[in-house]
Amino acid sequence: VLATATLGLAFAGCAETQTFPASDEPAEPAKTIRLEDGYAKAAEKDGQPAMSAIFGMLRNPTSVDVTVVSAMSDAAATVELHETAMENGEMKMRPKEGGFRVPAGQSLTLEPGALHIMLIGLTRDLPPGAAVDATLTLADGQQVPVHVTARDLANANETYAPDAGGSSNG
Ligand SMILES: [Cu+2]
């Protein structure tokens, strides 16, 4: 009789303990990527060109590969995921095919002259210190908010691939 009672208790306990063990970890475990040490290039709405970009380190603390497939921001009419590459002896940037893939447990650096989140057609001036918000969309549909601050970047003026460059507008 005693054994049967204990077994019954064990079952009941099992059914009630489906929750995760208590811990002191922050409420939000790392479920997806995040942008660390992010910043944007300070630029003017009526600048020539009216473009900026977001840089930083995309860190993926999860156990699965994560791919950023697109991005948007209220600071720009168009936001593209860009890479910079040598073309005919000139550094040019162009949309990164397939987006930004961040392998499980690794990180991907976005920096001037390399991968970056391009802001095309600025909707407002982005002076140094200005806040820039963006949203990254992942391959699985998740959306990751990004908050960065604009700063002066003297050496982040690249030529956008669709524009041959070199001509002066009158
Ligand atoms: Cu670009």
PDB file of C-alpha atoms and ligand atoms in Angstrom:
ATOM      1  CA  VAL A   1       0.000   0.000   0.000  1.00  0.00           C
ATOM      2  CA  LEU A   2       2.825   2.403   0.898  1.00  0.00           C
ATOM      3  CA  ALA A   3       4.667   1.746  -2.380  1.00  0.00           C
ATOM      4  CA  THR A   4       1.588   2.519  -4.439  1.00  0.00           C
ATOM      5  CA  ALA A   5       1.049   5.804  -2.617  1.00  0.00           C
ATOM      6  CA  THR A   6       4.631   6.906  -3.218  1.00  0.00           C
ATOM      7  CA  LEU A   7       4.387   6.077  -6.910  1.00  0.00           C
ATOM      8  CA  GLY A   8       1.246   8.165  -7.171  1.00  0.00           C
ATOM      9  CA  LEU A   9       2.986  11.094  -5.527  1.00  0.00           C
ATOM     10  CA  ALA A  10       5.930  10.809  -7.861  1.00  0.00           C
ATOM     11  CA  PHE A  11       3.670  11.002 -10.886  1.00  0.00           C
ATOM     12  CA  ALA A  12       1.833  13.994  -9.551  1.00  0.00           C
ATOM     13  CA  GLY A  13       5.112  15.756  -8.832  1.00  0.00           C
ATOM     14  CA  CYS A  14       6.402  15.018 -12.288  1.00  0.00           C
ATOM     15  CA  ALA A  15       3.385  16.554 -13.950  1.00  0.00           C
ATOM     16  CA  GLU A  16       3.761  19.726 -11.947  1.00  0.00           C
ATOM     17  CA  THR A  17       7.471  20.320 -12.463  1.00  0.00           C
ATOM     18  CA  GLN A  18       7.576  21.034 -16.173  1.00  0.00           C
ATOM     19  CA  THR A  19       8.883  24.532 -15.557  1.00  0.00           C
ATOM     20  CA  PHE A  20      12.530  25.518 -15.914  1.00  0.00           C
ATOM     21  CA  PRO A  21      14.652  25.475 -12.788  1.00  0.00           C
ATOM     22  CA  ALA A  22      14.814  28.792 -11.015  1.00  0.00           C
ATOM     23  CA  SER A  23      17.926  30.816 -11.760  1.00  0.00           C
ATOM     24  CA  ASP A  24      19.396  34.229 -11.266  1.00  0.00           C
ATOM     25  CA  GLU A  25      19.944  34.712 -14.983  1.00  0.00           C
ATOM     26  CA  PRO A  26      18.361  37.766 -16.608  1.00  0.00           C
ATOM     27  CA  ALA A  27      14.784  37.130 -17.687  1.00  0.00           C
ATOM     28  CA  GLU A  28      15.817  37.249 -21.354  1.00  0.00           C
ATOM     29  CA  PRO A  29      18.123  34.420 -22.317  1.00  0.00           C
ATOM     30  CA  ALA A  30      20.028  34.883 -25.567  1.00  0.00           C
ATOM     31  CA  LYS A  31      17.449  33.840 -28.131  1.00  0.00           C
ATOM     32  CA  THR A  32      18.930  35.523 -31.144  1.00  0.00           C
ATOM     33  CA  ILE A  33      21.663  37.805 -32.423  1.00  0.00           C
ATOM     34  CA  ARG A  34      22.342  41.326 -31.249  1.00  0.00           C
ATOM     35  CA  LEU A  35      24.431  44.235 -32.471  1.00  0.00           C
ATOM     36  CA  GLU A  36      27.197  45.130 -30.025  1.00  0.00           C
ATOM     37  CA  ASP A  37      29.260  48.331 -30.049  1.00  0.00           C
ATOM     38  CA  GLY A  38      27.075  49.612 -32.847  1.00  0.00           C
ATOM     39  CA  TYR A  39      27.458  53.047 -34.428  1.00  0.00           C
ATOM     40  CA  ALA A  40      26.403  54.919 -37.543  1.00  0.00           C
ATOM     41  CA  LYS A  41      28.219  57.288 -39.845  1.00  0.00           C
ATOM     42  CA  ALA A  42      27.290  60.895 -39.201  1.00  0.00           C
ATOM     43  CA  ALA A  43      25.819  62.362 -42.395  1.00  0.00           C
ATOM     44  CA  GLU A  44      23.540  65.103 -43.651  1.00  0.00           C
ATOM     45  CA  LYS A  45      20.150  64.654 -45.233  1.00  0.00           C
ATOM     46  CA  ASP A  46      21.158  66.900 -48.108  1.00  0.00           C
ATOM     47  CA  GLY A  47      24.685  65.591 -48.201  1.00  0.00           C
ATOM     48  CA  GLN A  48      26.395  64.395 -51.348  1.00  0.00           C
ATOM     49  CA  PRO A  49      25.539  61.577 -51.196  1.00  0.00           C
ATOM     50  CA  ALA A  50      22.750  61.476 -48.604  1.00  0.00           C
ATOM     51  CA  MET A  51      23.908  58.146 -47.271  1.00  0.00           C
ATOM     52  CA  SER A  52      25.012  56.653 -44.018  1.00  0.00           C
ATOM     53  CA  ALA A  53      25.680  53.185 -42.687  1.00  0.00           C
ATOM     54  CA  ILE A  54      25.409  51.222 -39.471  1.00  0.00           C
ATOM     55  CA  PHE A  55      28.387  49.260 -38.193  1.00  0.00           C
ATOM     56  CA  GLY A  56      29.195  47.141 -35.162  1.00  0.00           C
ATOM     57  CA  MET A  57      29.529  43.514 -34.190  1.00  0.00           C
ATOM     58  CA  LEU A  58      26.687  41.107 -34.850  1.00  0.00           C
ATOM     59  CA  ARG A  59      27.017  38.529 -32.096  1.00  0.00           C
ATOM     60  CA  ASN A  60      25.224  35.196 -32.259  1.00  0.00           C
ATOM     61  CA  PRO A  61      25.188  33.559 -28.812  1.00  0.00           C
ATOM     62  CA  THR A  62      22.719  30.874 -29.890  1.00  0.00           C
ATOM     63  CA  SER A  63      23.454  27.334 -31.051  1.00  0.00           C
ATOM     64  CA  VAL A  64      22.038  27.845 -34.522  1.00  0.00           C
ATOM     65  CA  ASP A  65      23.261  29.879 -37.479  1.00  0.00           C
ATOM     66  CA  VAL A  66      21.365  33.131 -37.934  1.00  0.00           C
ATOM     67  CA  THR A  67      21.000  35.105 -41.147  1.00  0.00           C
ATOM     68  CA  VAL A  68      19.988  38.751 -41.400  1.00  0.00           C
ATOM     69  CA  VAL A  69      18.021  39.019 -44.635  1.00  0.00           C
ATOM     70  CA  SER A  70      16.924  42.661 -44.554  1.00  0.00           C
ATOM     71  CA  ALA A  71      16.782  45.780 -42.452  1.00  0.00           C
ATOM     72  CA  MET A  72      14.747  48.935 -42.148  1.00  0.00           C
ATOM     73  CA  SER A  73      15.059  52.265 -40.411  1.00  0.00           C
ATOM     74  CA  ASP A  74      13.043  55.434 -40.124  1.00  0.00           C
ATOM     75  CA  ALA A  75      16.264  57.339 -40.792  1.00  0.00           C
ATOM     76  CA  ALA A  76      16.451  56.268 -44.431  1.00  0.00           C
ATOM     77  CA  ALA A  77      14.141  55.602 -47.357  1.00  0.00           C
ATOM     78  CA  THR A  78      16.075  52.484 -48.283  1.00  0.00           C
ATOM     79  CA  VAL A  79      18.144  50.170 -46.139  1.00  0.00           C
ATOM     80  CA  GLU A  80      20.371  47.534 -47.711  1.00  0.00           C
ATOM     81  CA  LEU A  81      22.808  44.933 -46.442  1.00  0.00           C
ATOM     82  CA  HIS A  82      26.072  45.780 -48.167  1.00  0.00           C
ATOM     83  CA  GLU A  83      29.506  44.374 -48.702  1.00  0.00           C
ATOM     84  CA  THR A  84      32.510  46.227 -50.031  1.00  0.00           C
ATOM     85  CA  ALA A  85      34.651  44.634 -52.693  1.00  0.00           C
ATOM     86  CA  MET A  86      37.375  45.482 -55.182  1.00  0.00           C
ATOM     87  CA  GLU A  87      35.976  46.137 -58.646  1.00  0.00           C
ATOM     88  CA  ASN A  88      38.316  47.233 -61.419  1.00  0.00           C
ATOM     89  CA  GLY A  89      40.816  48.420 -58.860  1.00  0.00           C
ATOM     90  CA  GLU A  90      38.243  50.459 -56.987  1.00  0.00           C
ATOM     91  CA  MET A  91      36.551  49.764 -53.672  1.00  0.00           C
ATOM     92  CA  LYS A  92      32.837  49.537 -54.316  1.00  0.00           C
ATOM     93  CA  MET A  93      29.905  48.465 -52.257  1.00  0.00           C
ATOM     94  CA  ARG A  94      26.970  46.377 -53.312  1.00  0.00           C
ATOM     95  CA  PRO A  95      24.127  44.391 -51.760  1.00  0.00           C
ATOM     96  CA  LYS A  96      25.439  41.279 -50.013  1.00  0.00           C
ATOM     97  CA  GLU A  97      23.864  38.264 -51.659  1.00  0.00           C
ATOM     98  CA  GLY A  98      22.108  36.033 -49.143  1.00  0.00           C
ATOM     99  CA  GLY A  99      22.359  38.634 -46.394  1.00  0.00           C
ATOM    100  CA  PHE A 100      24.579  38.558 -43.326  1.00  0.00           C
ATOM    101  CA  ARG A 101      25.090  35.024 -42.015  1.00  0.00           C
ATOM    102  CA  VAL A 102      26.328  34.763 -38.442  1.00  0.00           C
ATOM    103  CA  PRO A 103      27.377  31.188 -37.549  1.00  0.00           C
ATOM    104  CA  ALA A 104      26.261  29.701 -34.226  1.00  0.00           C
ATOM    105  CA  GLY A 105      28.305  31.019 -31.330  1.00  0.00           C
ATOM    106  CA  GLN A 106      30.246  33.415 -33.517  1.00  0.00           C
ATOM    107  CA  SER A 107      30.155  37.039 -34.515  1.00  0.00           C
ATOM    108  CA  LEU A 108      30.315  39.068 -37.699  1.00  0.00           C
ATOM    109  CA  THR A 109      31.976  42.452 -37.832  1.00  0.00           C
ATOM    110  CA  LEU A 110      30.338  45.276 -39.749  1.00  0.00           C
ATOM    111  CA  GLU A 111      32.849  48.040 -40.424  1.00  0.00           C
ATOM    112  CA  PRO A 112      33.772  50.717 -42.952  1.00  0.00           C
ATOM    113  CA  GLY A 113      35.301  49.114 -46.024  1.00  0.00           C
ATOM    114  CA  ALA A 114      33.609  45.806 -45.344  1.00  0.00           C
ATOM    115  CA  LEU A 115      30.110  44.623 -44.418  1.00  0.00           C
ATOM    116  CA  HIS A 116      27.674  47.326 -43.348  1.00  0.00           C
ATOM    117  CA  ILE A 117      23.999  48.206 -43.099  1.00  0.00           C
ATOM    118  CA  MET A 118      23.531  50.893 -45.736  1.00  0.00           C
ATOM    119  CA  LEU A 119      21.184  53.798 -45.183  1.00  0.00           C
ATOM    120  CA  ILE A 120      20.229  55.336 -48.529  1.00  0.00           C
ATOM    121  CA  GLY A 121      18.171  58.491 -48.881  1.00  0.00           C
ATOM    122  CA  LEU A 122      18.363  59.884 -45.371  1.00  0.00           C
ATOM    123  CA  THR A 123      15.105  61.214 -44.000  1.00  0.00           C
ATOM    124  CA  ARG A 124      16.877  63.547 -41.559  1.00  0.00           C
ATOM    125  CA  ASP A 125      20.303  64.838 -40.649  1.00  0.00           C
ATOM    126  CA  LEU A 126      22.424  62.456 -38.603  1.00  0.00           C
ATOM    127  CA  PRO A 127      24.901  64.701 -36.803  1.00  0.00           C
ATOM    128  CA  PRO A 128      27.426  63.142 -34.413  1.00  0.00           C
ATOM    129  CA  GLY A 129      25.511  61.951 -31.360  1.00  0.00           C
ATOM    130  CA  ALA A 130      22.222  61.446 -33.189  1.00  0.00           C
ATOM    131  CA  ALA A 131      20.310  58.306 -32.319  1.00  0.00           C
ATOM    132  CA  VAL A 132      19.638  55.901 -35.172  1.00  0.00           C
ATOM    133  CA  ASP A 133      17.169  53.064 -34.785  1.00  0.00           C
ATOM    134  CA  ALA A 134      16.841  50.166 -37.167  1.00  0.00           C
ATOM    135  CA  THR A 135      15.194  46.782 -37.278  1.00  0.00           C
ATOM    136  CA  LEU A 136      16.881  43.690 -38.622  1.00  0.00           C
ATOM    137  CA  THR A 137      14.750  40.930 -40.104  1.00  0.00           C
ATOM    138  CA  LEU A 138      16.129  37.408 -39.784  1.00  0.00           C
ATOM    139  CA  ALA A 139      15.622  34.475 -42.124  1.00  0.00           C
ATOM    140  CA  ASP A 140      13.173  32.918 -39.656  1.00  0.00           C
ATOM    141  CA  GLY A 141      11.081  36.088 -39.574  1.00  0.00           C
ATOM    142  CA  GLN A 142      12.309  37.326 -36.196  1.00  0.00           C
ATOM    143  CA  GLN A 143      12.920  41.050 -35.889  1.00  0.00           C
ATOM    144  CA  VAL A 144      15.843  42.434 -33.940  1.00  0.00           C
ATOM    145  CA  PRO A 145      15.859  46.094 -32.892  1.00  0.00           C
ATOM    146  CA  VAL A 146      19.117  47.985 -33.230  1.00  0.00           C
ATOM    147  CA  HIS A 147      19.921  51.273 -31.507  1.00  0.00           C
ATOM    148  CA  VAL A 148      23.124  53.109 -32.383  1.00  0.00           C
ATOM    149  CA  THR A 149      24.603  56.585 -32.250  1.00  0.00           C
ATOM    150  CA  ALA A 150      26.032  58.518 -35.177  1.00  0.00           C
ATOM    151  CA  ARG A 151      29.690  59.486 -35.088  1.00  0.00           C
ATOM    152  CA  ASP A 152      32.151  61.227 -37.381  1.00  0.00           C
ATOM    153  CA  LEU A 153      33.827  58.747 -39.707  1.00  0.00           C
ATOM    154  CA  ALA A 154      36.344  60.397 -41.952  1.00  0.00           C
ATOM    155  CA  ASN A 155      37.266  57.283 -43.897  1.00  0.00           C
ATOM    156  CA  ALA A 156      33.907  55.757 -44.589  1.00  0.00           C
ATOM    157  CA  ASN A 157      33.202  57.344 -47.958  1.00  0.00           C
ATOM    158  CA  GLU A 158      32.866  54.529 -50.420  1.00  0.00           C
ATOM    159  CA  THR A 159      31.538  54.519 -53.915  1.00  0.00           C
ATOM    160  CA  TYR A 160      28.162  52.891 -54.345  1.00  0.00           C
ATOM    161  CA  ALA A 161      28.392  50.299 -57.132  1.00  0.00           C
ATOM    162  CA  PRO A 162      25.406  51.489 -59.235  1.00  0.00           C
ATOM    163  CA  ASP A 163      27.075  54.896 -59.476  1.00  0.00           C
ATOM    164  CA  ALA A 164      30.190  54.866 -61.630  1.00  0.00           C
ATOM    165  CA  GLY A 165      31.442  57.884 -59.712  1.00  0.00           C
ATOM    166  CA  GLY A 166      34.052  60.345 -60.818  1.00  0.00           C
ATOM    167  CA  SER A 167      31.582  62.692 -62.451  1.00  0.00           C
ATOM    168  CA  SER A 168      30.752  66.032 -60.945  1.00  0.00           C
ATOM    169  CA  ASN A 169      27.149  67.030 -60.759  1.00  0.00           C
ATOM    170  CA  GLY A 170      26.463  70.570 -61.997  1.00  0.00           C
TER     171      GLY A 170
HETATM  172 CU    CU B   1      26.973  50.533 -48.706  1.00  0.00          CU
END
